[in-house]
PDB file of C-alpha atoms in Angstrom:
ATOM      1  CA  MET A   1       0.042  -0.226   0.025  1.00 50.00           C
ATOM      2  CA  GLY A   2       1.296   3.515  -1.026  1.00 58.00           C
ATOM      3  CA  SER A   3       1.683   6.577   1.562  1.00 70.00           C
ATOM      4  CA  VAL A   4      -0.974   8.831   2.176  1.00 67.00           C
ATOM      5  CA  THR A   5       1.401  11.542   0.029  1.00 71.00           C
ATOM      6  CA  GLN A   6       1.451   9.143  -2.885  1.00 78.00           C
ATOM      7  CA  ASP A   7      -2.392   8.019  -2.707  1.00 84.00           C
ATOM      8  CA  GLY A   8      -3.110  11.973  -2.266  1.00 85.00           C
ATOM      9  CA  LYS A   9      -0.878  12.848  -5.645  1.00 87.00           C
ATOM     10  CA  ALA A  10      -2.757   9.654  -7.476  1.00 89.00           C
ATOM     11  CA  LEU A  11      -6.223  10.539  -6.314  1.00 88.00           C
ATOM     12  CA  ARG A  12      -5.485  14.448  -7.311  1.00 88.00           C
ATOM     13  CA  LYS A  13      -4.269  13.090 -10.742  1.00 91.00           C
ATOM     14  CA  LEU A  14      -6.955  11.086 -11.258  1.00 91.00           C
ATOM     15  CA  MET A  15      -9.665  13.703 -10.165  1.00 91.00           C
ATOM     16  CA  LEU A  16      -8.289  16.965 -11.446  1.00 93.00           C
ATOM     17  CA  GLY A  17      -5.442  15.997 -14.117  1.00 96.00           C
ATOM     18  CA  LEU A  18      -2.025  17.252 -14.421  1.00 97.00           C
ATOM     19  CA  LYS A  19      -0.821  20.123 -12.050  1.00 97.00           C
ATOM     20  CA  VAL A  20       1.404  23.048 -12.552  1.00 98.00           C
ATOM     21  CA  ASP A  21       2.691  25.549 -10.000  1.00 98.00           C
ATOM     22  CA  ARG A  22       3.804  29.016 -10.720  1.00 96.00           C
ATOM     23  CA  ALA A  23       5.882  30.663  -8.071  1.00 92.00           C
ATOM     24  CA  THR A  24       4.362  33.740  -6.061  1.00 91.00           C
ATOM     25  CA  ALA A  25       5.200  36.951  -7.898  1.00 87.00           C
ATOM     26  CA  ASN A  26       4.300  40.399  -7.851  1.00 85.00           C
ATOM     27  CA  MET A  27       1.589  41.017 -10.793  1.00 76.00           C
ATOM     28  CA  THR A  28       2.686  44.807 -11.059  1.00 75.00           C
ATOM     29  CA  THR A  29       0.300  45.395 -14.050  1.00 75.00           C
ATOM     30  CA  GLY A  30      -0.052  42.268 -15.248  1.00 76.00           C
ATOM     31  CA  LEU A  31       1.810  39.251 -16.597  1.00 88.00           C
ATOM     32  CA  ASP A  32       1.519  35.704 -18.332  1.00 94.00           C
ATOM     33  CA  LEU A  33       0.865  33.019 -15.593  1.00 97.00           C
ATOM     34  CA  PHE A  34       0.926  30.044 -17.716  1.00 98.00           C
ATOM     35  CA  THR A  35       2.051  29.067 -21.681  1.00 99.00           C
ATOM     36  CA  ILE A  36      -0.267  26.602 -23.543  1.00 99.00           C
ATOM     37  CA  THR A  37       1.503  24.598 -26.276  1.00 99.00           C
ATOM     38  CA  GLY A  38       0.812  21.995 -28.597  1.00 99.00           C
ATOM     39  CA  GLY A  39      -2.737  21.951 -28.696  1.00 99.00           C
ATOM     40  CA  ARG A  40      -5.707  22.499 -26.460  1.00 99.00           C
ATOM     41  CA  CYS A  41      -6.166  21.540 -22.509  1.00 98.00           C
ATOM     42  CA  LEU A  42      -9.256  21.143 -20.778  1.00 97.00           C
ATOM     43  CA  VAL A  43      -8.679  23.459 -17.555  1.00 97.00           C
ATOM     44  CA  THR A  44     -10.278  21.547 -14.234  1.00 96.00           C
ATOM     45  CA  LEU A  45      -9.073  23.837 -11.775  1.00 95.00           C
ATOM     46  CA  MET A  46      -6.982  27.307 -11.270  1.00 96.00           C
ATOM     47  CA  LEU A  47      -6.369  28.586  -8.053  1.00 95.00           C
ATOM     48  CA  GLY A  48      -4.619  31.528  -6.884  1.00 95.00           C
ATOM     49  CA  GLN A  49      -3.371  32.157  -3.141  1.00 95.00           C
ATOM     50  CA  VAL A  50      -2.105  35.732  -1.795  1.00 95.00           C
ATOM     51  CA  THR A  51       1.628  35.031  -0.254  1.00 95.00           C
ATOM     52  CA  THR A  52       2.090  38.714   0.326  1.00 94.00           C
ATOM     53  CA  VAL A  53      -0.712  41.054   1.417  1.00 94.00           C
ATOM     54  CA  ILE A  54      -2.127  43.417  -1.606  1.00 92.00           C
ATOM     55  CA  GLU A  55      -1.672  47.128  -1.226  1.00 92.00           C
ATOM     56  CA  THR A  56      -4.798  48.991  -0.066  1.00 92.00           C
ATOM     57  CA  LYS A  57      -5.845  50.770  -3.255  1.00 90.00           C
ATOM     58  CA  THR A  58      -7.944  50.310  -6.379  1.00 89.00           C
ATOM     59  CA  VAL A  59      -6.146  46.994  -7.917  1.00 90.00           C
ATOM     60  CA  ASN A  60      -8.525  45.564 -10.344  1.00 93.00           C
ATOM     61  CA  MET A  61      -7.573  41.898 -11.604  1.00 94.00           C
ATOM     62  CA  THR A  62      -8.714  40.004 -14.615  1.00 95.00           C
ATOM     63  CA  ILE A  63      -7.718  36.534 -15.800  1.00 95.00           C
ATOM     64  CA  VAL A  64      -7.412  36.134 -19.602  1.00 96.00           C
ATOM     65  CA  ALA A  65      -7.042  33.550 -22.167  1.00 96.00           C
ATOM     66  CA  ASN A  66      -4.974  34.791 -24.711  1.00 97.00           C
ATOM     67  CA  PRO A  67      -4.730  32.497 -27.622  1.00 98.00           C
ATOM     68  CA  THR A  68      -2.226  32.414 -30.325  1.00 98.00           C
ATOM     69  CA  THR A  69      -4.702  32.580 -32.962  1.00 97.00           C
ATOM     70  CA  GLY A  70      -8.092  34.303 -32.283  1.00 96.00           C
ATOM     71  CA  THR A  71      -9.604  36.432 -29.751  1.00 96.00           C
ATOM     72  CA  SER A  72      -8.416  36.979 -25.729  1.00 94.00           C
ATOM     73  CA  THR A  73     -11.458  36.003 -23.391  1.00 93.00           C
ATOM     74  CA  ASP A  74     -11.906  36.816 -20.074  1.00 94.00           C
ATOM     75  CA  ILE A  75     -11.850  33.695 -18.017  1.00 93.00           C
ATOM     76  CA  GLY A  76     -12.186  35.648 -14.766  1.00 92.00           C
ATOM     77  CA  ALA A  77     -13.835  38.840 -14.842  1.00 92.00           C
ATOM     78  CA  LEU A  78     -12.552  42.024 -12.966  1.00 93.00           C
ATOM     79  CA  LEU A  79     -12.065  41.549  -9.169  1.00 94.00           C
ATOM     80  CA  ASP A  80     -10.762  44.507  -7.000  1.00 94.00           C
ATOM     81  CA  ILE A  81      -8.183  42.773  -4.854  1.00 93.00           C
ATOM     82  CA  SER A  82      -7.262  45.834  -2.626  1.00 93.00           C
ATOM     83  CA  ALA A  83      -6.176  44.973   0.802  1.00 94.00           C
ATOM     84  CA  ASP A  84      -6.364  41.315   0.466  1.00 94.00           C
ATOM     85  CA  GLU A  85      -4.636  39.336   3.274  1.00 94.00           C
ATOM     86  CA  ALA A  86      -2.086  36.850   2.883  1.00 94.00           C
ATOM     87  CA  GLY A  87      -4.074  33.357   2.555  1.00 94.00           C
ATOM     88  CA  THR A  88      -6.655  34.819   0.285  1.00 95.00           C
ATOM     89  CA  LEU A  89      -7.831  32.425  -2.243  1.00 96.00           C
ATOM     90  CA  TYR A  90      -8.932  33.181  -5.816  1.00 95.00           C
ATOM     91  CA  THR A  91     -10.571  30.729  -8.534  1.00 94.00           C
ATOM     92  CA  VAL A  92     -11.977  31.104 -11.737  1.00 92.00           C
ATOM     93  CA  ASN A  93     -15.393  29.311 -12.263  1.00 86.00           C
ATOM     94  CA  GLY A  94     -14.995  28.336 -15.982  1.00 79.00           C
ATOM     95  CA  VAL A  95     -17.628  30.496 -17.154  1.00 84.00           C
ATOM     96  CA  ALA A  96     -16.195  33.268 -19.713  1.00 80.00           C
ATOM     97  CA  ALA A  97     -16.558  36.596 -18.293  1.00 80.00           C
ATOM     98  CA  THR A  98     -17.809  35.755 -14.512  1.00 88.00           C
ATOM     99  CA  ALA A  99     -15.993  37.515 -11.841  1.00 89.00           C
ATOM    100  CA  ILE A 100     -13.168  35.865 -10.128  1.00 92.00           C
ATOM    101  CA  VAL A 101     -14.319  34.208  -6.849  1.00 92.00           C
ATOM    102  CA  ARG A 102     -12.350  35.107  -3.834  1.00 93.00           C
ATOM    103  CA  GLY A 103     -12.592  33.228  -0.615  1.00 91.00           C
ATOM    104  CA  GLU A 104     -10.946  34.849   2.439  1.00 79.00           C
ATOM    105  CA  SER A 105     -10.290  32.884   5.922  1.00 71.00           C
ATOM    106  CA  GLY A 106      -8.652  29.925   4.001  1.00 78.00           C
ATOM    107  CA  SER A 107     -11.613  28.885   1.848  1.00 86.00           C
ATOM    108  CA  VAL A 108     -12.925  29.295  -1.361  1.00 88.00           C
ATOM    109  CA  PRO A 109     -15.813  27.814  -3.564  1.00 84.00           C
ATOM    110  CA  ALA A 110     -14.160  25.547  -6.318  1.00 82.00           C
ATOM    111  CA  ALA A 111     -17.079  25.170  -8.895  1.00 70.00           C
ATOM    112  CA  LEU A 112     -15.356  22.609 -10.801  1.00 71.00           C
ATOM    113  CA  GLN A 113     -16.883  23.635 -14.317  1.00 86.00           C
ATOM    114  CA  PRO A 114     -13.661  22.866 -16.627  1.00 93.00           C
ATOM    115  CA  PHE A 115     -12.750  24.975 -19.552  1.00 94.00           C
ATOM    116  CA  VAL A 116     -10.951  24.654 -22.789  1.00 96.00           C
ATOM    117  CA  VAL A 117      -7.885  26.736 -23.608  1.00 97.00           C
ATOM    118  CA  ALA A 118      -6.146  27.130 -26.997  1.00 98.00           C
ATOM    119  CA  VAL A 119      -2.444  27.204 -27.563  1.00 99.00           C
ATOM    120  CA  GLY A 120      -1.396  30.732 -26.114  1.00 98.00           C
ATOM    121  CA  ALA A 121      -1.161  32.002 -22.831  1.00 98.00           C
ATOM    122  CA  ILE A 122      -3.229  32.622 -19.717  1.00 97.00           C
ATOM    123  CA  GLU A 123      -2.640  35.991 -18.265  1.00 96.00           C
ATOM    124  CA  ALA A 124      -3.575  38.366 -15.118  1.00 94.00           C
ATOM    125  CA  THR A 125      -4.097  41.893 -16.193  1.00 92.00           C
ATOM    126  CA  ILE A 126      -3.889  44.429 -13.151  1.00 89.00           C
ATOM    127  CA  GLY A 127      -5.462  47.810 -13.308  1.00 83.00           C
ATOM    128  CA  ALA A 128      -2.718  49.591 -11.101  1.00 81.00           C
ATOM    129  CA  THR A 129       0.838  48.919  -9.940  1.00 83.00           C
ATOM    130  CA  HIS A 130       1.021  47.644  -6.397  1.00 85.00           C
ATOM    131  CA  THR A 131       2.786  45.805  -3.720  1.00 89.00           C
ATOM    132  CA  GLY A 132       1.522  41.985  -2.826  1.00 91.00           C
ATOM    133  CA  SER A 133       2.329  38.775  -4.255  1.00 93.00           C
ATOM    134  CA  ILE A 134       0.020  35.872  -5.657  1.00 94.00           C
ATOM    135  CA  LYS A 135       1.035  32.030  -6.179  1.00 96.00           C
ATOM    136  CA  TRP A 136      -0.931  30.081  -8.711  1.00 96.00           C
ATOM    137  CA  THR A 137      -1.833  26.668  -9.308  1.00 97.00           C
ATOM    138  CA  ILE A 138      -3.312  25.026 -12.616  1.00 98.00           C
ATOM    139  CA  PHE A 139      -5.005  21.759 -13.056  1.00 97.00           C
ATOM    140  CA  TYR A 140      -5.704  20.421 -16.635  1.00 98.00           C
ATOM    141  CA  ILE A 141      -5.946  17.418 -19.158  1.00 98.00           C
ATOM    142  CA  PRO A 142      -4.580  17.624 -22.278  1.00 98.00           C
ATOM    143  CA  ILE A 143      -7.313  17.230 -25.262  1.00 98.00           C
ATOM    144  CA  ASP A 144      -4.746  17.034 -28.104  1.00 98.00           C
ATOM    145  CA  ASP A 145      -1.915  14.747 -27.947  1.00 98.00           C
ATOM    146  CA  GLY A 146       1.265  16.422 -27.310  1.00 98.00           C
ATOM    147  CA  ALA A 147      -0.675  19.461 -25.455  1.00 99.00           C
ATOM    148  CA  TYR A 148       0.566  20.645 -22.117  1.00 99.00           C
ATOM    149  CA  ILE A 149       0.611  23.745 -19.799  1.00 99.00           C
ATOM    150  CA  THR A 150       3.920  25.418 -18.105  1.00 99.00           C
ATOM    151  CA  ALA A 151       4.202  28.305 -15.814  1.00 98.00           C
ATOM    152  CA  ALA A 152       5.150  31.268 -17.591  1.00 95.00           C
TER     153      ALA A 152
END
């Protein structure tokens, strides 16, 4: 019988797919979070966690799917993250142009509504420079042979 750690990894992979972590970063006015290469991928969960408190000022964040070919789509619409404390969690619910979901006190609803992304990038756009830092994790299943996602 495997260890709890091995069992947890196997179950997570079975339920959510492959996992990619992006190191915590101050997103200043925006940046690429993940790069999609080789084909389409089904995103099963995308989760952000504040690691350093966000500055108290208007800090509007949007999560955008930016394909190499075609038009960008908001996959997590505008949310003001001003003064969000360390530990605040964010998810996108998979419905285009629906607001990013924020959870404070260490919990956030994770409506597992998968969405498909094409070759390109998933980006965070921020309306103002600020201090603070967010770590991002994405779970996905490749749809096309050779498709994969990496941290940008």
